[in-house]
Amino acid sequence: MVSPNFYLSFRAQRGISQFCKVWDVSLDMAKTKIMIQQLRIAIQKSGRLYDDSISLLKECGIDLRNVKDRLKTESDNFPLEVFFLRDDDIPQYVEDGVADIGIVGQNVLYEKRKEAEIIEELGFGKCRLALAINRNEEYVANYLQGKRIATSYPALLQKYLDENKITAEIHEISGSVEIAPGIGLAEVICDLVSSGSTLFMNGLKEVETILESQAVLVRNKSLDKEHLELVNKLLFRIRSVKKAKRNKYILLNAPNDQLSKIFELLPGMKSPTVLPLAEEGWSSVHSVLSEDEFWEKIEQLKAAGAQGILVVPIEKMIV
Ligand code: PRP
Ligand code: ZN
């Protein structure tokens, strides 16, 4: 396979018409070869996933040209074109291949039931799709039977009702679902809850969870080899960033006679780094510690005689 760079430089050297004659390819084909190496990603243009999506790309070392109030932008240092879209439209764009990949909430992805493959859970935009009722109502068995439920997620709600053999009336509305009980449109709402403050401010309480959701990276199901390679390149960076966030770099001082105990607690990536301190009989130990076991390990390290413990964030982690 001749690389697009080669086409480009060849074109520059010989002129496009001669290039086409020599290689017996049409001008259009040559153009597609050159354009094909760009990956197109769809992200939410505003709302709950916007900031984290942009930060993730930045942390992956991808610089984007002025992103504010744009529908489309590009990167100068990664072959990436970014489309800013309504989150509800992202699954369709990815299914159709207008975008190769997208960052979208599972809530939207499952509601739209489009053909897009999840390739990575991104760990942000966590929320749940839940049922809520008036705070003063008692939530008794069969409460939902025959009720009116307002939602922007009719498909997910219907699935839940079917699975639980409940007959209820779904009122689909596109926004401000939380005011539905207050204006007499419905007794129940089915909406996203993250901090819970929207429900609280509207005098509602959560009674059932329908779906736990977070942002995911999705891809079109039939990407070609070149695009898949770019996706994998991006995915490698995303995983390094995620891994770094889950881990901390730890430095501590310990008496030499306690080192074996400390090594057991801190296996590190291969094994810990040990440097002698100026003070006789003491060493400095450097290692990596996972966020999940962080506090527990710190206590055990202190008990094993560790002192002057420093913990610092890791920017990227390649293993
Ligand atoms: C959702 C939902 C609530 C709010 C809940 O809206 O519709 O209004 O978030 O979050 P909270 O529990 O932290 O208060 P979203 O911001 O996703 O906007 P949209 O539904 O209009 O797209
Ligand atoms: Zn939305």
CSV table of C-alpha atoms and ligand atoms in Angstrom, one decimal:
chain,number,residue,atom,x,y,z
A,1,MET,CA,0.0,0.0,0.0
A,2,VAL,CA,1.5,3.4,-1.0
A,3,SER,CA,1.2,5.9,1.8
A,4,PRO,CA,-0.8,9.1,1.3
A,5,ASN,CA,2.4,11.1,2.2
A,6,PHE,CA,4.0,9.5,-0.8
A,7,TYR,CA,1.1,10.5,-3.0
A,8,LEU,CA,1.4,14.0,-1.7
A,9,SER,CA,5.1,14.4,-2.2
A,10,PHE,CA,4.9,12.7,-5.6
A,11,ARG,CA,2.1,15.0,-6.6
A,12,ALA,CA,4.2,18.0,-5.5
A,13,GLN,CA,7.2,16.8,-7.5
A,14,ARG,CA,5.6,15.8,-10.7
A,15,GLY,CA,2.3,17.6,-10.9
A,16,ILE,CA,-1.0,15.8,-10.4
A,17,SER,CA,-1.7,15.1,-14.1
A,18,GLN,CA,1.5,13.3,-14.7
A,19,PHE,CA,1.1,11.4,-11.4
A,20,CYS,CA,-2.3,10.1,-12.6
A,21,LYS,CA,-0.9,9.1,-15.9
A,22,VAL,CA,2.1,7.3,-14.4
A,23,TRP,CA,0.0,5.4,-11.8
A,24,ASP,CA,-3.0,5.0,-14.0
A,25,VAL,CA,-5.4,6.2,-11.3
A,26,SER,CA,-8.1,8.9,-11.6
A,27,LEU,CA,-7.7,12.2,-9.9
A,28,ASP,CA,-10.6,11.5,-7.6
A,29,MET,CA,-9.1,8.3,-6.4
A,30,ALA,CA,-5.9,10.1,-5.7
A,31,LYS,CA,-7.8,12.7,-3.7
A,32,THR,CA,-9.6,10.1,-1.6
A,33,LYS,CA,-6.3,8.4,-0.8
A,34,ILE,CA,-5.0,11.7,0.5
A,35,MET,CA,-8.1,12.5,2.5
A,36,ILE,CA,-8.8,9.1,4.0
A,37,GLN,CA,-6.2,9.4,6.7
A,38,GLN,CA,-8.3,11.7,8.8
A,39,LEU,CA,-10.4,10.4,11.7
A,40,ARG,CA,-13.7,12.1,12.3
A,41,ILE,CA,-15.0,12.2,15.9
A,42,ALA,CA,-18.5,13.5,17.0
A,43,ILE,CA,-18.8,15.0,20.4
A,44,GLN,CA,-21.5,16.9,22.2
A,45,LYS,CA,-21.6,20.6,21.4
A,46,SER,CA,-22.7,21.7,24.8
A,47,GLY,CA,-24.0,20.0,27.9
A,48,ARG,CA,-22.9,17.4,30.4
A,49,LEU,CA,-20.2,15.7,28.3
A,50,TYR,CA,-18.7,18.7,26.5
A,51,ASP,CA,-16.0,19.8,28.9
A,52,ASP,CA,-14.8,16.3,29.8
A,53,SER,CA,-14.7,15.2,26.1
A,54,ILE,CA,-12.5,18.2,25.2
A,55,SER,CA,-10.3,17.6,28.2
A,56,LEU,CA,-9.8,14.0,27.3
A,57,LEU,CA,-8.6,14.9,23.8
A,58,LYS,CA,-6.3,17.5,25.3
A,59,GLU,CA,-4.9,14.9,27.8
A,60,CYS,CA,-4.3,12.6,24.9
A,61,GLY,CA,-2.0,15.3,23.5
A,62,ILE,CA,-4.4,16.4,20.8
A,63,ASP,CA,-4.5,20.1,20.2
A,64,LEU,CA,-7.7,21.5,18.8
A,65,ARG,CA,-8.0,24.8,16.9
A,66,ASN,CA,-10.4,27.3,18.6
A,67,VAL,CA,-13.2,25.1,19.8
A,68,LYS,CA,-15.6,27.8,21.1
A,69,ASP,CA,-18.9,28.1,19.2
A,70,ARG,CA,-17.7,26.0,16.3
A,71,LEU,CA,-19.5,23.2,14.5
A,72,LYS,CA,-16.3,21.7,13.3
A,73,THR,CA,-12.6,21.9,14.0
A,74,GLU,CA,-9.4,20.1,13.3
A,75,SER,CA,-6.2,19.1,15.2
A,76,ASP,CA,-2.8,20.2,14.0
A,77,ASN,CA,-0.9,17.4,15.6
A,78,PHE,CA,-3.3,14.4,15.2
A,79,PRO,CA,-5.3,13.5,12.0
A,80,LEU,CA,-8.5,14.3,13.7
A,81,GLU,CA,-11.5,16.3,12.7
A,82,VAL,CA,-14.1,17.1,15.4
A,83,PHE,CA,-17.8,17.6,14.8
A,84,PHE,CA,-19.8,19.3,17.6
A,85,LEU,CA,-23.3,17.9,17.6
A,86,ARG,CA,-26.4,17.5,19.7
A,87,ASP,CA,-25.8,14.4,21.8
A,88,ASP,CA,-29.1,12.9,20.6
A,89,ASP,CA,-27.8,12.9,17.0
A,90,ILE,CA,-24.4,11.4,17.7
A,91,PRO,CA,-25.4,7.7,17.5
A,92,GLN,CA,-27.0,8.3,14.0
A,93,TYR,CA,-24.0,10.1,12.7
A,94,VAL,CA,-21.7,7.2,13.8
A,95,GLU,CA,-24.1,4.5,12.4
A,96,ASP,CA,-24.2,6.3,9.1
A,97,GLY,CA,-20.4,6.8,9.0
A,98,VAL,CA,-20.6,10.6,8.8
A,99,ALA,CA,-18.4,10.4,11.9
A,100,ASP,CA,-16.1,7.4,12.4
A,101,ILE,CA,-16.2,7.6,16.2
A,102,GLY,CA,-18.1,9.5,18.8
A,103,ILE,CA,-18.3,10.3,22.5
A,104,VAL,CA,-21.8,9.8,23.8
A,105,GLY,CA,-23.7,8.8,27.0
A,106,GLN,CA,-24.9,5.3,27.2
A,107,ASN,CA,-28.3,6.7,28.0
A,108,VAL,CA,-28.5,8.4,24.5
A,109,LEU,CA,-26.9,5.4,22.7
A,110,TYR,CA,-29.3,2.9,24.1
A,111,GLU,CA,-32.3,5.1,23.7
A,112,LYS,CA,-31.6,5.7,20.0
A,113,ARG,CA,-30.8,1.9,19.4
A,114,LYS,CA,-28.3,2.7,16.6
A,115,GLU,CA,-25.7,0.4,15.2
A,116,ALA,CA,-22.5,1.7,16.8
A,117,GLU,CA,-20.0,-0.4,18.7
A,118,ILE,CA,-18.8,0.6,22.1
A,119,ILE,CA,-15.0,0.5,22.3
A,120,GLU,CA,-14.3,2.1,25.6
A,121,GLU,CA,-16.0,3.2,28.8
A,122,LEU,CA,-14.7,6.7,29.5
A,123,GLY,CA,-15.5,7.0,33.2
A,124,PHE,CA,-17.0,10.5,33.1
A,125,GLY,CA,-20.6,11.8,32.6
A,126,LYS,CA,-21.8,9.3,35.1
A,127,CYS,CA,-25.5,9.5,35.8
A,128,ARG,CA,-28.6,7.3,35.9
A,129,LEU,CA,-31.9,7.2,34.2
A,130,ALA,CA,-34.4,7.1,37.1
A,131,LEU,CA,-38.1,7.3,37.9
A,132,ALA,CA,-39.1,10.0,40.3
A,133,ILE,CA,-42.4,11.0,41.9
A,134,ASN,CA,-43.7,13.8,44.2
A,135,ARG,CA,-41.7,13.8,47.4
A,136,ASN,CA,-44.8,13.6,49.5
A,137,GLU,CA,-46.3,10.6,47.8
A,138,GLU,CA,-45.8,7.1,49.2
A,139,TYR,CA,-44.2,4.7,46.7
A,140,VAL,CA,-46.3,1.6,47.3
A,141,ALA,CA,-46.3,-1.7,45.3
A,142,ASN,CA,-47.8,-1.4,41.8
A,143,TYR,CA,-47.6,2.4,42.1
A,144,LEU,CA,-46.7,2.8,38.5
A,145,GLN,CA,-49.6,0.9,37.2
A,146,GLY,CA,-51.9,3.1,35.0
A,147,LYS,CA,-49.8,6.3,35.8
A,148,ARG,CA,-48.7,8.9,33.3
A,149,ILE,CA,-44.9,9.1,33.0
A,150,ALA,CA,-43.2,12.1,31.3
A,151,THR,CA,-39.8,11.4,29.7
A,152,SER,CA,-37.4,12.2,26.9
A,153,TYR,CA,-36.4,8.5,26.9
A,154,PRO,CA,-39.5,6.7,25.7
A,155,ALA,CA,-37.7,3.6,24.3
A,156,LEU,CA,-35.8,2.8,27.5
A,157,LEU,CA,-38.8,3.5,29.6
A,158,GLN,CA,-41.0,1.2,27.5
A,159,LYS,CA,-38.5,-1.5,27.8
A,160,TYR,CA,-38.4,-1.2,31.6
A,161,LEU,CA,-42.2,-1.2,31.8
A,162,ASP,CA,-42.5,-4.3,29.6
A,163,GLU,CA,-39.8,-6.1,31.6
A,164,ASN,CA,-41.7,-5.4,34.8
A,165,LYS,CA,-45.2,-6.0,33.3
A,166,ILE,CA,-46.4,-2.5,34.0
A,167,THR,CA,-49.0,-0.7,31.9
A,168,ALA,CA,-48.5,3.0,32.0
A,169,GLU,CA,-49.0,6.0,29.7
A,170,ILE,CA,-45.8,7.5,28.3
A,171,HIS,CA,-45.7,11.2,27.6
A,172,GLU,CA,-42.7,12.0,25.5
A,173,ILE,CA,-41.4,15.5,26.0
A,174,SER,CA,-38.0,16.9,24.8
A,175,GLY,CA,-36.9,18.8,27.9
A,176,SER,CA,-37.7,20.2,31.4
A,177,VAL,CA,-39.2,16.9,32.3
A,178,GLU,CA,-38.9,17.7,36.0
A,179,ILE,CA,-41.7,20.2,35.9
A,180,ALA,CA,-44.3,17.7,34.5
A,181,PRO,CA,-45.8,16.7,37.9
A,182,GLY,CA,-46.0,20.3,39.0
A,183,ILE,CA,-48.1,21.3,36.0
A,184,GLY,CA,-50.3,18.3,36.0
A,185,LEU,CA,-48.9,16.6,32.9
A,186,ALA,CA,-47.8,13.4,34.7
A,187,GLU,CA,-47.6,11.8,38.1
A,188,VAL,CA,-44.1,10.3,37.4
A,189,ILE,CA,-41.0,11.3,35.5
A,190,CYS,CA,-38.3,9.3,34.0
A,191,ASP,CA,-35.2,11.4,33.6
A,192,LEU,CA,-31.4,11.6,34.1
A,193,VAL,CA,-30.2,12.1,37.6
A,194,SER,CA,-26.6,13.0,38.4
A,195,SER,CA,-26.2,15.1,41.6
A,196,GLY,CA,-30.0,14.9,42.3
A,197,SER,CA,-30.3,18.6,42.7
A,198,THR,CA,-32.8,19.0,39.9
A,199,LEU,CA,-35.1,16.5,41.5
A,200,PHE,CA,-34.7,18.1,44.9
A,201,MET,CA,-35.4,21.6,43.6
A,202,ASN,CA,-38.6,20.4,42.0
A,203,GLY,CA,-39.9,18.6,45.1
A,204,LEU,CA,-39.4,15.1,43.6
A,205,LYS,CA,-37.8,11.9,44.9
A,206,GLU,CA,-36.1,9.0,43.1
A,207,VAL,CA,-37.9,5.7,43.3
A,208,GLU,CA,-36.4,3.3,40.6
A,209,THR,CA,-33.2,3.2,38.6
A,210,ILE,CA,-33.7,2.2,35.0
A,211,LEU,CA,-30.2,2.5,33.7
A,212,GLU,CA,-26.7,3.4,35.0
A,213,SER,CA,-24.9,5.5,32.4
A,214,GLN,CA,-21.5,7.0,31.6
A,215,ALA,CA,-19.8,8.4,28.5
A,216,VAL,CA,-18.5,5.8,26.1
A,217,LEU,CA,-16.4,5.9,22.9
A,218,VAL,CA,-18.3,4.4,20.0
A,219,ARG,CA,-17.2,3.6,16.5
A,220,ASN,CA,-18.9,2.9,13.2
A,221,LYS,CA,-19.1,-0.8,12.6
A,222,SER,CA,-17.5,-1.0,9.2
A,223,LEU,CA,-14.3,1.1,9.5
A,224,ASP,CA,-11.5,0.4,7.0
A,225,LYS,CA,-8.0,-0.6,8.1
A,226,GLU,CA,-6.6,2.9,8.0
A,227,HIS,CA,-9.3,4.3,10.2
A,228,LEU,CA,-9.1,1.4,12.6
A,229,GLU,CA,-5.4,2.1,13.0
A,230,LEU,CA,-6.1,5.7,13.9
A,231,VAL,CA,-8.8,4.6,16.3
A,232,ASN,CA,-6.3,2.2,18.0
A,233,LYS,CA,-3.8,5.0,18.2
A,234,LEU,CA,-6.3,7.2,19.9
A,235,LEU,CA,-7.5,4.4,22.1
A,236,PHE,CA,-3.9,3.6,23.3
A,237,ARG,CA,-3.6,7.3,24.4
A,238,ILE,CA,-7.0,7.3,26.1
A,239,ARG,CA,-6.1,4.1,28.1
A,240,SER,CA,-2.8,5.6,29.2
A,241,VAL,CA,-4.6,8.7,30.4
A,242,LYS,CA,-7.2,6.6,32.2
A,243,LYS,CA,-4.7,4.4,33.8
A,244,ALA,CA,-2.6,7.4,35.0
A,245,LYS,CA,-5.7,8.8,36.7
A,246,ARG,CA,-6.3,5.6,38.5
A,247,ASN,CA,-2.8,5.5,39.9
A,248,LYS,CA,-0.5,7.7,42.0
A,249,TYR,CA,3.3,8.0,42.2
A,250,ILE,CA,4.5,7.5,45.7
A,251,LEU,CA,7.8,8.4,47.3
A,252,LEU,CA,8.7,7.5,50.9
A,253,ASN,CA,11.6,7.0,53.3
A,254,ALA,CA,12.1,3.8,55.2
A,255,PRO,CA,14.7,2.2,57.4
A,256,ASN,CA,16.6,-0.5,55.5
A,257,ASP,CA,15.6,-3.3,57.8
A,258,GLN,CA,11.9,-2.7,56.9
A,259,LEU,CA,12.4,-2.6,53.1
A,260,SER,CA,11.3,-6.1,52.4
A,261,LYS,CA,8.0,-5.5,54.2
A,262,ILE,CA,7.5,-2.3,52.2
A,263,PHE,CA,8.3,-4.0,48.9
A,264,GLU,CA,5.5,-6.4,49.6
A,265,LEU,CA,3.1,-3.6,50.0
A,266,LEU,CA,4.3,-1.7,46.9
A,267,PRO,CA,5.0,-4.0,44.0
A,268,GLY,CA,5.1,-1.1,41.6
A,269,MET,CA,5.0,-1.5,37.8
A,270,LYS,CA,7.9,-3.9,37.8
A,271,SER,CA,9.4,-3.5,41.2
A,272,PRO,CA,10.0,-0.3,43.3
A,273,THR,CA,13.0,2.0,42.8
A,274,VAL,CA,15.2,2.2,45.8
A,275,LEU,CA,17.8,4.9,46.4
A,276,PRO,CA,20.0,5.3,49.5
A,277,LEU,CA,19.5,8.3,51.7
A,278,ALA,CA,22.4,10.4,52.9
A,279,GLU,CA,21.5,9.2,56.4
A,280,GLU,CA,23.0,5.8,57.0
A,281,GLY,CA,20.5,2.9,57.2
A,282,TRP,CA,17.7,4.6,55.4
A,283,SER,CA,16.4,4.4,51.8
A,284,SER,CA,14.0,6.3,49.6
A,285,VAL,CA,11.4,4.1,47.9
A,286,HIS,CA,9.5,5.1,44.7
A,287,SER,CA,6.6,3.2,43.3
A,288,VAL,CA,3.1,3.3,41.9
A,289,LEU,CA,-0.1,2.9,43.8
A,290,SER,CA,-3.6,2.3,42.6
A,291,GLU,CA,-6.3,4.8,43.7
A,292,ASP,CA,-8.6,2.0,44.9
A,293,GLU,CA,-6.3,0.7,47.6
A,294,PHE,CA,-4.7,4.0,48.3
A,295,TRP,CA,-5.7,4.8,51.9
A,296,GLU,CA,-5.5,1.3,53.1
A,297,LYS,CA,-1.9,0.9,51.7
A,298,ILE,CA,-0.8,4.3,53.2
A,299,GLU,CA,-1.8,3.1,56.7
A,300,GLN,CA,0.0,-0.2,56.2
A,301,LEU,CA,3.1,1.6,55.0
A,302,LYS,CA,3.1,3.9,58.0
A,303,ALA,CA,2.7,0.8,60.3
A,304,ALA,CA,5.7,-0.7,58.5
A,305,GLY,CA,7.9,2.3,59.4
A,306,ALA,CA,7.6,4.5,56.3
A,307,GLN,CA,8.1,8.2,56.8
A,308,GLY,CA,7.9,11.4,54.7
A,309,ILE,CA,5.4,9.9,52.3
A,310,LEU,CA,4.8,12.0,49.2
A,311,VAL,CA,2.0,11.2,46.7
A,312,VAL,CA,1.9,12.9,43.3
A,313,PRO,CA,-0.4,12.6,40.3
A,314,ILE,CA,0.8,10.8,37.2
A,315,GLU,CA,0.1,12.4,33.8
A,316,LYS,CA,0.5,9.4,31.5
A,317,MET,CA,1.1,5.8,32.2
A,318,ILE,CA,2.4,3.5,29.4
A,319,VAL,CA,2.7,-0.1,30.4
B,1,PRP,C1,-30.4,16.3,32.9
B,1,PRP,C2,-31.8,16.0,33.4
B,1,PRP,C3,-31.9,17.0,34.6
B,1,PRP,C4,-30.5,17.1,35.1
B,1,PRP,C5,-30.2,16.3,36.3
B,1,PRP,O1,-30.4,17.2,31.9
B,1,PRP,O2,-32.7,16.3,32.4
B,1,PRP,O3,-32.4,18.2,34.2
B,1,PRP,O4,-29.6,16.7,34.0
B,1,PRP,O5,-28.9,16.5,36.8
B,1,PRP,P1,-28.7,16.7,38.4
B,1,PRP,O6,-29.3,15.5,39.1
B,1,PRP,O7,-27.3,16.9,38.6
B,1,PRP,O8,-29.5,17.9,38.8
B,1,PRP,P2,-29.1,17.5,31.0
B,1,PRP,O9,-28.1,18.4,31.7
B,1,PRP,O10,-28.5,16.2,30.5
B,1,PRP,O11,-29.7,18.3,29.8
B,1,PRP,P3,-30.7,17.8,28.7
B,1,PRP,O12,-31.5,16.7,29.3
B,1,PRP,O13,-31.5,19.0,28.4
B,1,PRP,O14,-29.9,17.3,27.5
B,2,ZN,ZN,-29.7,16.0,25.5
